[in-house]
């Protein structure tokens, strides 16, 4: 048989060769690092036998799919260790996630971080014992009986929900057996460095009507040095936690009276307004027109848009005059109504309507997280209406705009393309046209991208932009979604050059994604030390004693005249204390004034970044800071 490898080369192998043997034939190093394979698009194990021609990628820990295999096996090691130590624990589920793995357990005794040491010790024993992971299959009746005998009610419930005729597989390692579809590593000994991170409550199946289980999170790596690096990053992330910094820098707060609904304080509003003003200015330059649509719209609209069928459980509802209304979870239907409000010609297209629209989505209380996961947020939406000939150029225009924005903040990013999901609207032909248009624009932009099969929106395929922050974490922010469905549902039309009515094509897109979340990301990216153009307070004037107050006030007023955000700290405190306070508030510049500065008519400049810079004339400082603000220097 002929196997096409990742680099495109073709090689002949005997039928029945395993993925591992193919990896070894390529190189010993690859065989040592291999954790699984991807054959004709399907993730397979190293011991999988290949029986036909096809495309094969050897997966290592460097691949996302490879990490998932590695972390999935790690979750089974965790469950085995917990069952050894705590006999009465019932098993729920234990998947790999974006950063590691977790396992959910039902036990009356709460786990504590003190238990982690004993669990980790047992996990390391299981790794050392190097058990093979052996897969076997049972009928539905046998599987239910098997798990009932093991007294695992959650596994029985999962098996009962599996459709008739579907394969039910288990994995055995030593004395431990778990219901699992796989894939897995060949043995527990392949996991090298493991660490448990935290324990949290989690409802069974994510439903708050169900029992609260205990979820233990962990991480593992092929090398201890990789684990050490990750733990260092986690420590750094704790220092940068936007919830902690938001409180210390007085940016925002969240209160029990409104869980998931953030309150922005004056300094937080400064950052927010700067981001929104920048957004508006750059959109006007590129031919966008801003709109504002209502927060509450009637039920019929959401049925027409498709959100009722696909998104109802995430929406809030209210009654007005005996009719059901929904608080909008998305801005798109409102933009449809704006488009429909007048007759459109092909000469009006492309029409780019943008909106900073407040939306509300019901999130479970357990997943709320500062500004990163909230129930009300502002999307920097835009809906672009166009003719079929304009689609590719419009996608490219959005890609270039996203690139411009992210470079301003110093973000690197990568791109992912998500294709048609199972639960979707529209014809195969429409989806193929939409997907090909996105691919073509990405190629024109010379942007490499990863494909996520089946993870598009219900109305169209999408491009997602994942930012990389200063400590290496990634955040999905920008997105471009091509939509043939909503113009059809809302019967949008334009008059073409032939005088006939035609259906426009539409793009949904965001750049920040959510203003609130983007502020959270920026806070952690900069560790609260915002660049001067974004900093809520750009300068603090610090008189050394009361006799310098009058001159300090003049310096303060001069800066205000130039719209520089400045504070005057004229408290009766020692200068060292005032400097430390300004440093804790991460203010970019301090201007210290004492006898010499009053006498010479200048200021002593101290920079957050560079420390004490010595005397400088006020005019020169104003020129310097205004240039820094204008160029949005980082």
Coordinates of C-alpha atoms in Angstrom, one line a residue:
X1 CA 0.0 0.0 0.0
X2 CA 1.1 3.6 -0.6
X3 CA 1.2 6.1 2.4
X4 CA 1.5 9.8 1.9
X5 CA 3.4 11.4 4.8
X6 CA 3.0 14.9 6.3
X7 CA 5.7 16.4 4.0
X8 CA 3.9 15.0 0.9
X9 CA 6.3 12.2 0.2
X10 CA 4.8 8.8 -0.7
X11 CA 6.2 5.5 0.6
X12 CA 5.2 1.9 0.2
X13 CA 4.6 -0.3 3.2
X14 CA 3.2 -3.8 3.8
X15 CA -0.5 -3.9 4.8
X16 CA -0.9 -4.3 8.6
X17 CA 2.1 -2.2 9.6
X18 CA 1.4 -0.1 12.7
X19 CA 1.6 3.7 13.0
X20 CA 4.6 3.3 15.4
X21 CA 6.5 1.1 12.9
X22 CA 6.0 3.7 10.2
X23 CA 7.3 6.4 12.5
X24 CA 10.3 4.2 13.3
X25 CA 11.0 3.7 9.6
X26 CA 11.2 7.5 9.2
X27 CA 13.5 8.0 12.2
X28 CA 14.3 6.7 15.7
X29 CA 13.8 10.2 17.1
X30 CA 10.3 10.5 15.6
X31 CA 9.4 7.0 17.0
X32 CA 10.6 8.1 20.5
X33 CA 8.5 11.3 20.3
X34 CA 5.4 9.9 18.6
X35 CA 2.2 9.8 20.6
X36 CA -0.3 8.8 17.9
X37 CA -1.2 9.4 14.3
X38 CA -3.7 11.1 12.0
X39 CA -4.8 8.7 9.2
X40 CA -7.1 10.1 6.5
X41 CA -8.2 12.8 9.0
X42 CA -8.9 10.4 11.9
X43 CA -6.9 10.4 15.1
X44 CA -5.5 6.9 15.7
X45 CA -3.2 5.2 18.2
X46 CA 0.4 4.2 17.7
X47 CA -0.5 0.5 17.7
X48 CA -3.2 1.0 15.1
X49 CA -2.6 -1.2 12.0
X50 CA -2.8 0.5 8.6
X51 CA -4.5 -1.7 6.0
X52 CA -5.1 0.7 3.0
X53 CA -3.6 3.6 1.0
X54 CA -4.0 7.0 2.7
X55 CA -2.5 10.1 4.2
X56 CA -0.7 9.7 7.6
X57 CA 0.7 12.3 10.0
X58 CA 2.8 11.1 12.9
X59 CA 1.6 13.1 15.9
X60 CA 4.0 14.3 18.6
X61 CA 3.4 16.3 21.8
X62 CA 4.1 19.4 19.6
X63 CA 0.8 18.8 17.7
X64 CA -2.5 19.9 19.3
X65 CA -4.0 16.5 18.6
X66 CA -0.9 14.9 20.1
X67 CA -1.3 16.9 23.3
X68 CA -4.9 15.7 23.5
X69 CA -3.9 12.0 23.3
X70 CA -1.2 12.6 26.0
X71 CA -3.5 14.5 28.3
X72 CA -6.3 12.0 27.8
X73 CA -4.1 9.1 29.0
X74 CA -3.0 11.4 31.9
X75 CA -6.6 11.8 33.0
X76 CA -7.0 8.0 33.2
X77 CA -3.8 7.8 35.4
X78 CA -5.4 10.4 37.7
X79 CA -8.7 8.4 37.9
X80 CA -6.7 5.2 38.6
X81 CA -4.7 6.9 41.4
X82 CA -7.9 8.4 43.0
X83 CA -9.7 5.0 42.9
X84 CA -6.7 3.3 44.6
X85 CA -6.6 5.9 47.4
X86 CA -10.3 6.6 47.9
X87 CA -12.3 3.4 47.3
X88 CA -15.8 4.9 47.5
X89 CA -15.3 7.5 44.8
X90 CA -17.5 7.2 41.8
X91 CA -16.1 8.1 38.3
X92 CA -17.8 10.6 36.0
X93 CA -15.8 11.9 33.0
X94 CA -12.1 12.8 32.4
X95 CA -11.3 14.5 29.1
X96 CA -8.3 16.3 27.7
X97 CA -8.8 20.1 27.5
X98 CA -7.0 23.0 26.0
X99 CA -4.4 23.2 28.8
X100 CA -4.1 19.7 30.4
X101 CA -6.9 17.5 31.6
X102 CA -9.4 17.0 34.4
X103 CA -11.5 14.2 35.9
X104 CA -14.9 14.6 37.7
X105 CA -15.5 12.5 40.8
X106 CA -18.4 12.0 43.1
X107 CA -17.4 11.7 46.7
X108 CA -18.8 12.9 50.0
X109 CA -15.3 13.7 51.2
X110 CA -14.2 17.0 49.7
X111 CA -10.8 16.8 48.0
X112 CA -8.2 19.4 49.1
X113 CA -5.0 20.6 47.6
X114 CA -3.4 18.7 50.6
X115 CA -4.6 15.4 49.0
X116 CA -2.7 16.3 45.8
X117 CA 0.6 15.2 47.1
X118 CA -0.7 11.6 47.8
X119 CA -2.5 11.5 44.5
X120 CA 0.5 12.6 42.5
X121 CA 2.7 10.1 44.3
X122 CA 0.3 7.3 43.3
X123 CA 0.1 8.7 39.7
X124 CA 3.9 8.5 39.5
X125 CA 3.8 4.8 40.7
X126 CA 1.3 4.0 37.9
X127 CA 3.6 5.7 35.4
X128 CA 6.5 3.7 36.7
X129 CA 4.5 0.5 36.6
X130 CA 4.2 1.2 32.8
X131 CA 0.8 -0.5 32.3
X132 CA -0.3 -1.1 28.7
X133 CA -3.6 0.6 27.7
X134 CA -5.6 -2.3 26.3
X135 CA -8.8 -1.5 24.4
X136 CA -11.8 -3.9 24.3
X137 CA -15.4 -3.6 23.1
X138 CA -18.6 -4.8 24.8
X139 CA -22.3 -4.9 23.6
X140 CA -24.5 -2.4 25.3
X141 CA -26.1 -5.0 27.5
X142 CA -22.7 -6.3 28.6
X143 CA -21.3 -2.8 29.1
X144 CA -24.2 -1.8 31.4
X145 CA -23.8 -5.1 33.4
X146 CA -20.1 -4.6 33.6
X147 CA -20.3 -1.0 35.0
X148 CA -23.2 -1.9 37.4
X149 CA -20.9 -4.6 38.9
X150 CA -18.2 -2.0 39.4
X151 CA -20.9 0.2 41.0
X152 CA -20.2 3.1 38.6
X153 CA -23.7 4.8 38.1
X154 CA -22.4 7.7 36.0
X155 CA -20.8 5.3 33.5
X156 CA -24.1 3.3 33.4
X157 CA -26.0 6.5 32.6
X158 CA -23.5 7.4 29.8
X159 CA -23.8 3.9 28.3
X160 CA -27.6 3.9 28.4
X161 CA -27.5 7.1 26.3
X162 CA -25.3 5.6 23.5
X163 CA -27.4 4.9 20.4
X164 CA -28.1 1.2 19.6
X165 CA -25.5 -0.3 17.3
X166 CA -22.8 2.2 18.2
X167 CA -19.5 0.6 19.4
X168 CA -18.9 0.8 23.1
X169 CA -15.2 0.6 24.0
X170 CA -13.2 0.4 27.2
X171 CA -9.6 0.9 28.1
X172 CA -7.8 -1.3 30.8
X173 CA -4.5 -0.3 32.5
X174 CA -3.5 -2.7 35.3
X175 CA -6.6 -3.1 37.6
X176 CA -8.3 0.0 36.3
X177 CA -10.9 0.0 33.5
X178 CA -12.7 3.0 32.1
X179 CA -15.4 3.6 29.5
X180 CA -13.7 5.5 26.8
X181 CA -13.6 6.0 23.0
X182 CA -9.8 6.8 23.0
X183 CA -7.4 7.3 21.5
X184 CA -4.6 6.8 24.1
X185 CA -0.9 6.4 24.5
X186 CA 0.3 2.7 24.3
X187 CA 1.3 2.7 28.0
X188 CA 1.2 4.8 31.2
X189 CA 5.0 4.9 31.2
X190 CA 5.1 7.4 28.3
X191 CA 3.8 10.1 30.6
X192 CA 6.9 11.7 32.2
X193 CA 6.1 14.8 34.2
X194 CA 2.7 15.4 35.9
X195 CA 1.2 17.9 38.2
X196 CA -2.2 18.5 39.7
X197 CA -3.3 22.1 39.7
X198 CA -6.6 22.7 41.3
X199 CA -10.0 21.3 42.4
X200 CA -13.3 22.9 41.7
X201 CA -17.0 22.1 41.7
X202 CA -18.7 21.0 38.5
X203 CA -22.3 19.9 37.9
X204 CA -22.8 16.5 36.2
X205 CA -23.2 17.1 32.5
X206 CA -22.9 20.9 33.2
X207 CA -26.5 21.1 34.3
X208 CA -27.1 22.9 37.6
X209 CA -30.1 20.7 38.3
X210 CA -27.7 17.7 38.6
X211 CA -25.4 16.8 41.4
X212 CA -22.3 18.9 42.1
X213 CA -19.2 16.8 41.5
X214 CA -15.5 17.5 42.3
X215 CA -13.3 18.3 39.3
X216 CA -9.5 17.8 39.7
X217 CA -7.4 19.6 37.0
X218 CA -3.9 18.5 36.0
X219 CA -1.2 19.0 33.4
X220 CA 1.5 16.7 32.1
X221 CA 4.5 16.9 29.8
X222 CA 7.1 14.6 28.1
X223 CA 9.9 16.5 30.0
X224 CA 10.3 17.9 33.5
X225 CA 11.8 21.1 32.0
X226 CA 8.6 21.7 30.1
X227 CA 6.5 21.3 33.3
X228 CA 8.8 23.7 35.1
X229 CA 8.4 26.2 32.4
X230 CA 4.6 25.8 32.4
X231 CA 4.4 26.2 36.2
X232 CA 6.5 29.4 36.0
X233 CA 4.1 30.7 33.4
X234 CA 1.2 29.9 35.7
X235 CA 2.9 31.8 38.6
X236 CA 3.4 34.7 36.2
X237 CA -0.3 34.5 35.2
X238 CA -1.4 34.7 38.8
X239 CA 0.6 37.9 39.2
X240 CA -1.1 39.2 36.1
X241 CA -4.6 38.1 36.9
X242 CA -6.9 40.9 35.6
X243 CA -9.3 40.4 38.5
X244 CA -6.5 41.2 41.0
X245 CA -5.1 44.0 39.0
X246 CA -8.6 45.4 38.2
X247 CA -9.1 45.9 41.9
X248 CA -5.6 47.2 42.7
X249 CA -5.8 49.7 39.7
X250 CA -9.4 50.5 40.4
X251 CA -10.6 49.6 36.8
X252 CA -13.7 47.5 37.4
X253 CA -15.6 45.4 39.9
X254 CA -18.2 42.7 39.9
X255 CA -20.8 42.5 42.7
X256 CA -23.2 39.8 44.1
X257 CA -26.1 42.0 43.0
X258 CA -25.1 41.3 39.4
X259 CA -22.9 38.2 38.9
X260 CA -21.4 38.2 35.5
X261 CA -22.3 41.8 34.9
X262 CA -19.2 44.0 35.3
X263 CA -19.2 47.6 36.7
X264 CA -16.6 49.8 35.1
X265 CA -14.9 52.5 37.3
X266 CA -13.7 55.8 36.0
X267 CA -10.2 54.6 35.2
X268 CA -11.5 51.5 33.5
X269 CA -13.8 53.7 31.5
X270 CA -10.8 55.7 30.3
X271 CA -9.3 52.6 28.8
X272 CA -12.7 51.5 27.4
X273 CA -13.3 54.9 25.8
X274 CA -9.8 55.0 24.2
X275 CA -10.4 51.5 22.7
X276 CA -13.8 52.5 21.4
X277 CA -12.6 55.9 20.0
X278 CA -9.7 54.2 18.2
X279 CA -12.1 51.6 16.8
X280 CA -14.5 54.2 15.5
X281 CA -11.7 56.3 13.9
X282 CA -10.2 53.3 12.1
X283 CA -13.6 52.1 10.9
X284 CA -14.6 55.5 9.5
X285 CA -11.3 55.5 7.5
X286 CA -12.3 52.2 5.9
X287 CA -15.8 53.1 4.8
X288 CA -17.8 51.7 7.7
X289 CA -21.0 53.4 9.0
X290 CA -21.9 53.1 12.7
X291 CA -25.4 52.0 13.8
X292 CA -27.1 51.3 17.1
X293 CA -29.8 48.7 17.5
X294 CA -32.2 48.0 20.4
X295 CA -31.3 45.6 23.3
X296 CA -34.8 44.1 23.4
X297 CA -36.5 42.7 20.3
X298 CA -39.5 40.4 20.0
X299 CA -39.6 36.7 19.9
X300 CA -40.6 36.5 16.2
X301 CA -37.4 38.2 15.1
X302 CA -35.2 35.5 16.9
X303 CA -37.3 32.7 15.3
X304 CA -36.7 34.3 11.9
X305 CA -32.9 34.6 12.5
X306 CA -32.5 31.0 13.7
X307 CA -31.3 31.9 17.1
X308 CA -34.5 30.6 18.7
X309 CA -33.7 27.0 17.5
X310 CA -30.0 27.1 17.9
X311 CA -29.3 29.5 20.9
X312 CA -32.5 29.7 23.0
X313 CA -31.0 28.2 26.2
X314 CA -28.4 31.0 26.3
X315 CA -31.0 33.8 26.0
X316 CA -32.9 36.0 28.5
X317 CA -36.6 36.7 28.0
X318 CA -39.1 39.2 29.2
X319 CA -42.8 40.0 28.5
X320 CA -44.1 43.3 27.1
X321 CA -47.8 43.9 26.4
X322 CA -48.5 40.1 26.6
X323 CA -45.8 39.3 24.0
X324 CA -42.5 37.5 24.5
X325 CA -39.3 39.6 23.9
X326 CA -35.7 38.5 24.1
X327 CA -32.7 40.5 25.3
X328 CA -30.4 40.3 22.3
X329 CA -27.5 37.7 22.6
X330 CA -26.2 38.9 19.2
X331 CA -26.4 42.0 17.1
X332 CA -27.0 40.5 13.7
X333 CA -30.8 40.5 13.4
X334 CA -30.9 44.2 14.3
X335 CA -28.4 44.9 11.4
X336 CA -30.7 42.9 9.1
X337 CA -33.6 45.2 9.9
X338 CA -31.4 48.3 9.3
X339 CA -30.5 46.9 5.9
X340 CA -34.2 46.2 5.1
X341 CA -35.3 49.7 6.1
X342 CA -34.7 51.1 2.6
X343 CA -34.4 49.8 -1.0
X344 CA -30.8 49.0 -1.8
X345 CA -29.0 49.1 -5.2
X346 CA -25.8 47.3 -6.2
X347 CA -24.2 50.7 -6.2
X348 CA -24.7 50.9 -2.4
X349 CA -22.7 47.7 -2.0
X350 CA -20.5 46.8 -0.2
X351 CA -22.4 48.3 2.7
X352 CA -20.4 48.1 6.0
X353 CA -22.5 48.6 9.1
X354 CA -20.6 48.5 12.4
X355 CA -22.0 48.5 15.9
X356 CA -20.6 48.5 19.5
X357 CA -23.6 46.5 20.6
X358 CA -24.3 45.4 24.2
X359 CA -25.4 41.7 24.3
X360 CA -26.6 39.4 27.1
X361 CA -26.0 35.7 27.2
X362 CA -26.8 33.3 30.0
X363 CA -23.7 31.6 31.3
X364 CA -23.6 29.1 34.1
X365 CA -22.4 30.7 37.4
X366 CA -19.5 28.2 37.6
X367 CA -17.9 29.4 34.4
X368 CA -18.0 33.2 35.1
X369 CA -14.5 34.6 35.3
X370 CA -13.8 38.3 35.8
X371 CA -14.1 40.1 32.4
X372 CA -13.1 37.0 30.5
X373 CA -16.5 35.2 30.8
X374 CA -19.4 37.4 31.6
X375 CA -23.2 37.6 31.0
X376 CA -23.3 41.1 29.4
X377 CA -20.6 42.4 27.1
X378 CA -20.1 44.7 24.1
X379 CA -19.3 43.2 20.8
X380 CA -17.5 45.3 18.3
X381 CA -19.6 43.9 15.5
X382 CA -19.8 44.7 11.9
X383 CA -22.1 43.3 9.2
X384 CA -20.9 43.7 5.6
X385 CA -23.4 43.3 2.8
X386 CA -22.0 42.6 -0.7
X387 CA -22.4 41.1 -4.1
X388 CA -20.9 37.7 -4.9
X389 CA -18.1 39.4 -6.8
X390 CA -17.1 41.5 -3.8
X391 CA -16.9 38.7 -1.2
X392 CA -13.2 37.9 -1.4
X393 CA -12.0 41.5 -1.4
X394 CA -14.2 42.3 1.6
X395 CA -12.8 39.3 3.5
X396 CA -9.3 40.4 2.7
X397 CA -10.2 43.9 3.9
X398 CA -11.3 42.6 7.2
X399 CA -8.1 40.4 7.5
X400 CA -6.0 43.5 6.9
X401 CA -7.9 45.5 9.5
X402 CA -7.6 42.8 12.1
X403 CA -3.8 42.6 11.4
X404 CA -3.5 46.4 11.8
X405 CA -5.3 46.4 15.1
X406 CA -3.4 43.5 16.7
X407 CA 0.0 44.9 15.7
X408 CA -0.9 48.2 17.4
X409 CA -1.1 46.2 20.7
X410 CA 2.0 44.2 20.0
X411 CA 0.1 40.8 19.6
X412 CA 1.3 38.0 17.5
X413 CA -1.5 35.7 16.3
X414 CA -2.4 32.6 14.4
X415 CA -5.5 31.8 12.3
X416 CA -7.9 28.9 12.4
X417 CA -10.6 28.1 9.8
X418 CA -13.7 26.3 11.1
X419 CA -16.0 24.4 8.7
X420 CA -19.6 23.2 8.7
X421 CA -21.0 21.8 12.0
X422 CA -23.6 19.0 12.2
X423 CA -26.3 21.4 13.5
X424 CA -26.3 23.9 10.7
X425 CA -28.5 25.7 8.1
X426 CA -28.2 25.9 4.4
X427 CA -27.2 23.8 1.4
X428 CA -24.0 21.9 0.7
X429 CA -23.4 24.2 -2.3
X430 CA -23.7 27.4 -0.2
X431 CA -21.3 26.0 2.5
X432 CA -18.8 25.0 -0.2
X433 CA -18.9 28.5 -1.8
X434 CA -18.5 30.2 1.6
X435 CA -15.7 28.0 2.8
X436 CA -13.8 28.4 -0.5
X437 CA -14.1 32.2 -0.4
X438 CA -12.5 32.2 3.1
X439 CA -9.7 29.9 2.0
X440 CA -9.0 32.0 -1.1
X441 CA -8.8 35.2 0.9
X442 CA -6.4 33.6 3.5
X443 CA -4.2 32.5 0.6
X444 CA -4.2 36.0 -0.9
X445 CA -3.3 37.4 2.5
X446 CA -0.5 34.8 2.7
X447 CA -1.7 33.7 6.1
X448 CA -1.1 30.1 7.2
X449 CA -4.1 28.5 8.9
X450 CA -5.3 25.4 10.8
X451 CA -8.6 23.7 9.9
X452 CA -11.1 22.8 12.6
X453 CA -13.5 20.4 10.9
X454 CA -17.1 20.8 11.9
X455 CA -16.6 23.8 14.3
X456 CA -18.1 26.6 12.3
X457 CA -21.2 28.7 13.3
X458 CA -24.6 27.2 12.5
X459 CA -25.1 29.7 9.7
X460 CA -21.6 29.7 8.0
X461 CA -17.9 28.8 8.2
X462 CA -15.5 31.2 10.0
X463 CA -12.0 32.4 10.4
X464 CA -10.8 32.9 14.0
X465 CA -7.8 34.9 15.1
X466 CA -6.0 33.7 18.2
X467 CA -3.8 36.2 20.0
X468 CA -0.6 35.3 21.8
X469 CA 0.1 37.3 24.9
X470 CA 3.4 38.3 26.5
X471 CA 3.6 35.0 28.5
X472 CA 2.7 32.7 25.7
X473 CA -1.0 32.1 26.3
X474 CA -3.5 32.3 23.4
X475 CA -6.9 34.0 23.3
X476 CA -9.5 33.7 20.5
X477 CA -10.7 37.3 19.8
X478 CA -11.3 38.3 16.2
X479 CA -13.6 36.3 13.9
X480 CA -14.9 36.5 10.3
X481 CA -18.0 34.6 9.5
X482 CA -19.4 34.3 6.0
X483 CA -23.2 33.9 5.9
X484 CA -25.6 33.0 3.1
X485 CA -28.4 32.0 5.5
X486 CA -29.5 35.2 7.3
X487 CA -29.9 37.3 4.1
X488 CA -32.2 34.4 2.9
X489 CA -34.2 34.3 6.1
X490 CA -34.7 38.0 6.2
X491 CA -35.3 38.2 2.5
X492 CA -32.7 40.9 2.0
X493 CA -32.4 42.2 -1.6
X494 CA -30.7 44.7 -3.8
X495 CA -31.4 45.8 -7.3
X496 CA -28.7 44.6 -9.6
X497 CA -27.4 46.3 -12.8
X498 CA -29.9 44.1 -14.7
X499 CA -32.8 45.9 -12.9
X500 CA -33.7 42.6 -11.1
X501 CA -33.7 41.8 -7.4
X502 CA -30.8 39.8 -6.0
X503 CA -29.8 38.4 -2.6
X504 CA -26.7 40.0 -0.9
X505 CA -24.1 37.9 0.8
X506 CA -23.1 38.9 4.3
X507 CA -20.1 38.9 6.6
X508 CA -20.2 39.0 10.4
X509 CA -17.0 40.1 12.0
X510 CA -15.5 41.3 15.3
X511 CA -11.9 42.5 16.0
X512 CA -11.7 43.0 19.8
X513 CA -14.4 40.3 20.1
X514 CA -15.8 41.7 23.4
X515 CA -14.6 45.1 24.7
X516 CA -14.8 43.7 28.2
X517 CA -12.8 40.6 27.5
X518 CA -10.2 42.5 25.4
X519 CA -9.6 44.9 28.4
X520 CA -9.1 41.8 30.6
X521 CA -6.6 40.4 28.0
X522 CA -4.7 43.7 27.7
X523 CA -4.5 44.0 31.5
X524 CA -2.8 40.6 31.8
X525 CA -0.7 41.1 28.6
X526 CA 0.8 44.3 30.0
X527 CA 0.6 43.1 33.7
X528 CA -1.4 46.4 34.3
X529 CA 1.5 48.5 33.0
X530 CA -0.5 49.9 30.0
X531 CA 1.5 51.7 27.3
X532 CA 1.3 55.5 27.8
X533 CA -1.5 56.0 25.2
X534 CA -3.8 53.6 27.0
X535 CA -2.8 54.3 30.6
X536 CA -5.7 55.8 32.7
X537 CA -3.2 58.1 34.3
X538 CA -0.2 59.0 32.1
X539 CA 1.7 61.3 34.5
X540 CA 1.7 62.0 38.2
X541 CA 3.2 65.2 39.5
X542 CA 5.0 64.8 42.9
X543 CA 6.0 67.9 44.9
X544 CA 8.6 67.1 47.5
X545 CA 7.1 69.4 50.1
X546 CA 4.4 72.0 50.6
X547 CA 6.5 74.9 49.4
X548 CA 6.7 73.3 46.0
X549 CA 2.9 72.9 45.6
X550 CA 2.3 76.1 43.7
X551 CA 4.9 75.2 41.0
X552 CA 3.6 71.6 40.9
X553 CA 0.1 73.0 40.3
X554 CA 1.4 75.0 37.3
X555 CA 3.1 71.9 35.9
X556 CA -0.2 70.0 36.4
X557 CA -2.2 72.6 34.6
X558 CA 0.3 72.8 31.6
X559 CA -0.1 69.1 31.1
X560 CA -3.9 69.3 31.3
X561 CA -3.8 72.0 28.6
X562 CA -2.3 69.3 26.2
X563 CA -5.0 66.7 27.2
X564 CA -2.4 64.6 29.0
X565 CA -4.1 62.6 31.7
X566 CA -2.3 63.8 34.9
X567 CA -2.7 63.6 38.7
X568 CA -1.2 65.9 41.3
X569 CA -0.2 64.1 44.5
X570 CA 0.1 67.0 47.0
X571 CA -0.5 65.0 50.1
X572 CA 1.7 65.6 53.1
X573 CA 3.7 62.4 52.6
X574 CA 7.4 61.7 52.1
X575 CA 8.5 61.7 48.5
X576 CA 9.7 58.1 48.7
X577 CA 6.2 57.0 49.7
X578 CA 4.6 59.0 46.9
X579 CA 7.0 57.4 44.3
X580 CA 6.3 53.9 45.6
X581 CA 2.5 54.5 45.3
X582 CA 2.9 55.8 41.8
X583 CA 4.9 52.7 40.9
X584 CA 2.2 50.4 42.4
X585 CA -0.4 52.2 40.3
X586 CA 1.9 51.5 37.3
X587 CA 1.8 55.2 36.1
X588 CA 4.1 55.6 33.1
X589 CA 5.8 58.9 34.2
X590 CA 6.4 60.8 37.5
X591 CA 7.5 64.4 37.5
X592 CA 9.2 65.3 40.8
X593 CA 9.5 68.9 41.7
X594 CA 11.7 70.3 44.5
X595 CA 13.9 73.4 45.1
X596 CA 16.1 72.9 42.1
X597 CA 13.2 72.3 39.7
X598 CA 11.4 75.4 40.9
X599 CA 14.6 77.4 40.6
X600 CA 15.5 76.1 37.1
X601 CA 11.9 75.9 35.8
X602 CA 12.1 72.2 34.8
X603 CA 11.1 68.9 36.3
X604 CA 12.9 65.7 37.4
X605 CA 11.6 62.8 35.3
X606 CA 11.1 59.3 36.5
X607 CA 10.0 56.6 34.1
X608 CA 8.1 53.4 35.0
X609 CA 10.2 51.6 32.5
X610 CA 13.6 53.2 32.8
X611 CA 13.7 54.6 36.3
X612 CA 15.3 58.0 37.1
X613 CA 16.0 60.0 34.0
X614 CA 17.1 63.3 35.7
X615 CA 16.1 66.9 34.9
X616 CA 14.2 67.8 31.7
X617 CA 12.4 71.0 30.6
X618 CA 8.6 70.8 30.8
X619 CA 8.3 71.7 27.1
X620 CA 10.7 68.8 26.1
X621 CA 8.8 66.4 28.3
X622 CA 5.4 67.4 26.8
X623 CA 6.9 67.0 23.3
X624 CA 8.2 63.6 24.2
X625 CA 5.0 62.2 25.7
X626 CA 2.7 63.6 23.0
X627 CA 4.9 61.9 20.4
X628 CA 4.7 58.6 22.4
X629 CA 0.9 58.9 22.6
X630 CA 0.4 59.8 19.0
X631 CA 2.5 56.9 17.7
X632 CA 0.9 54.5 20.2
X633 CA 4.3 53.4 21.3
X634 CA 4.5 50.2 23.3

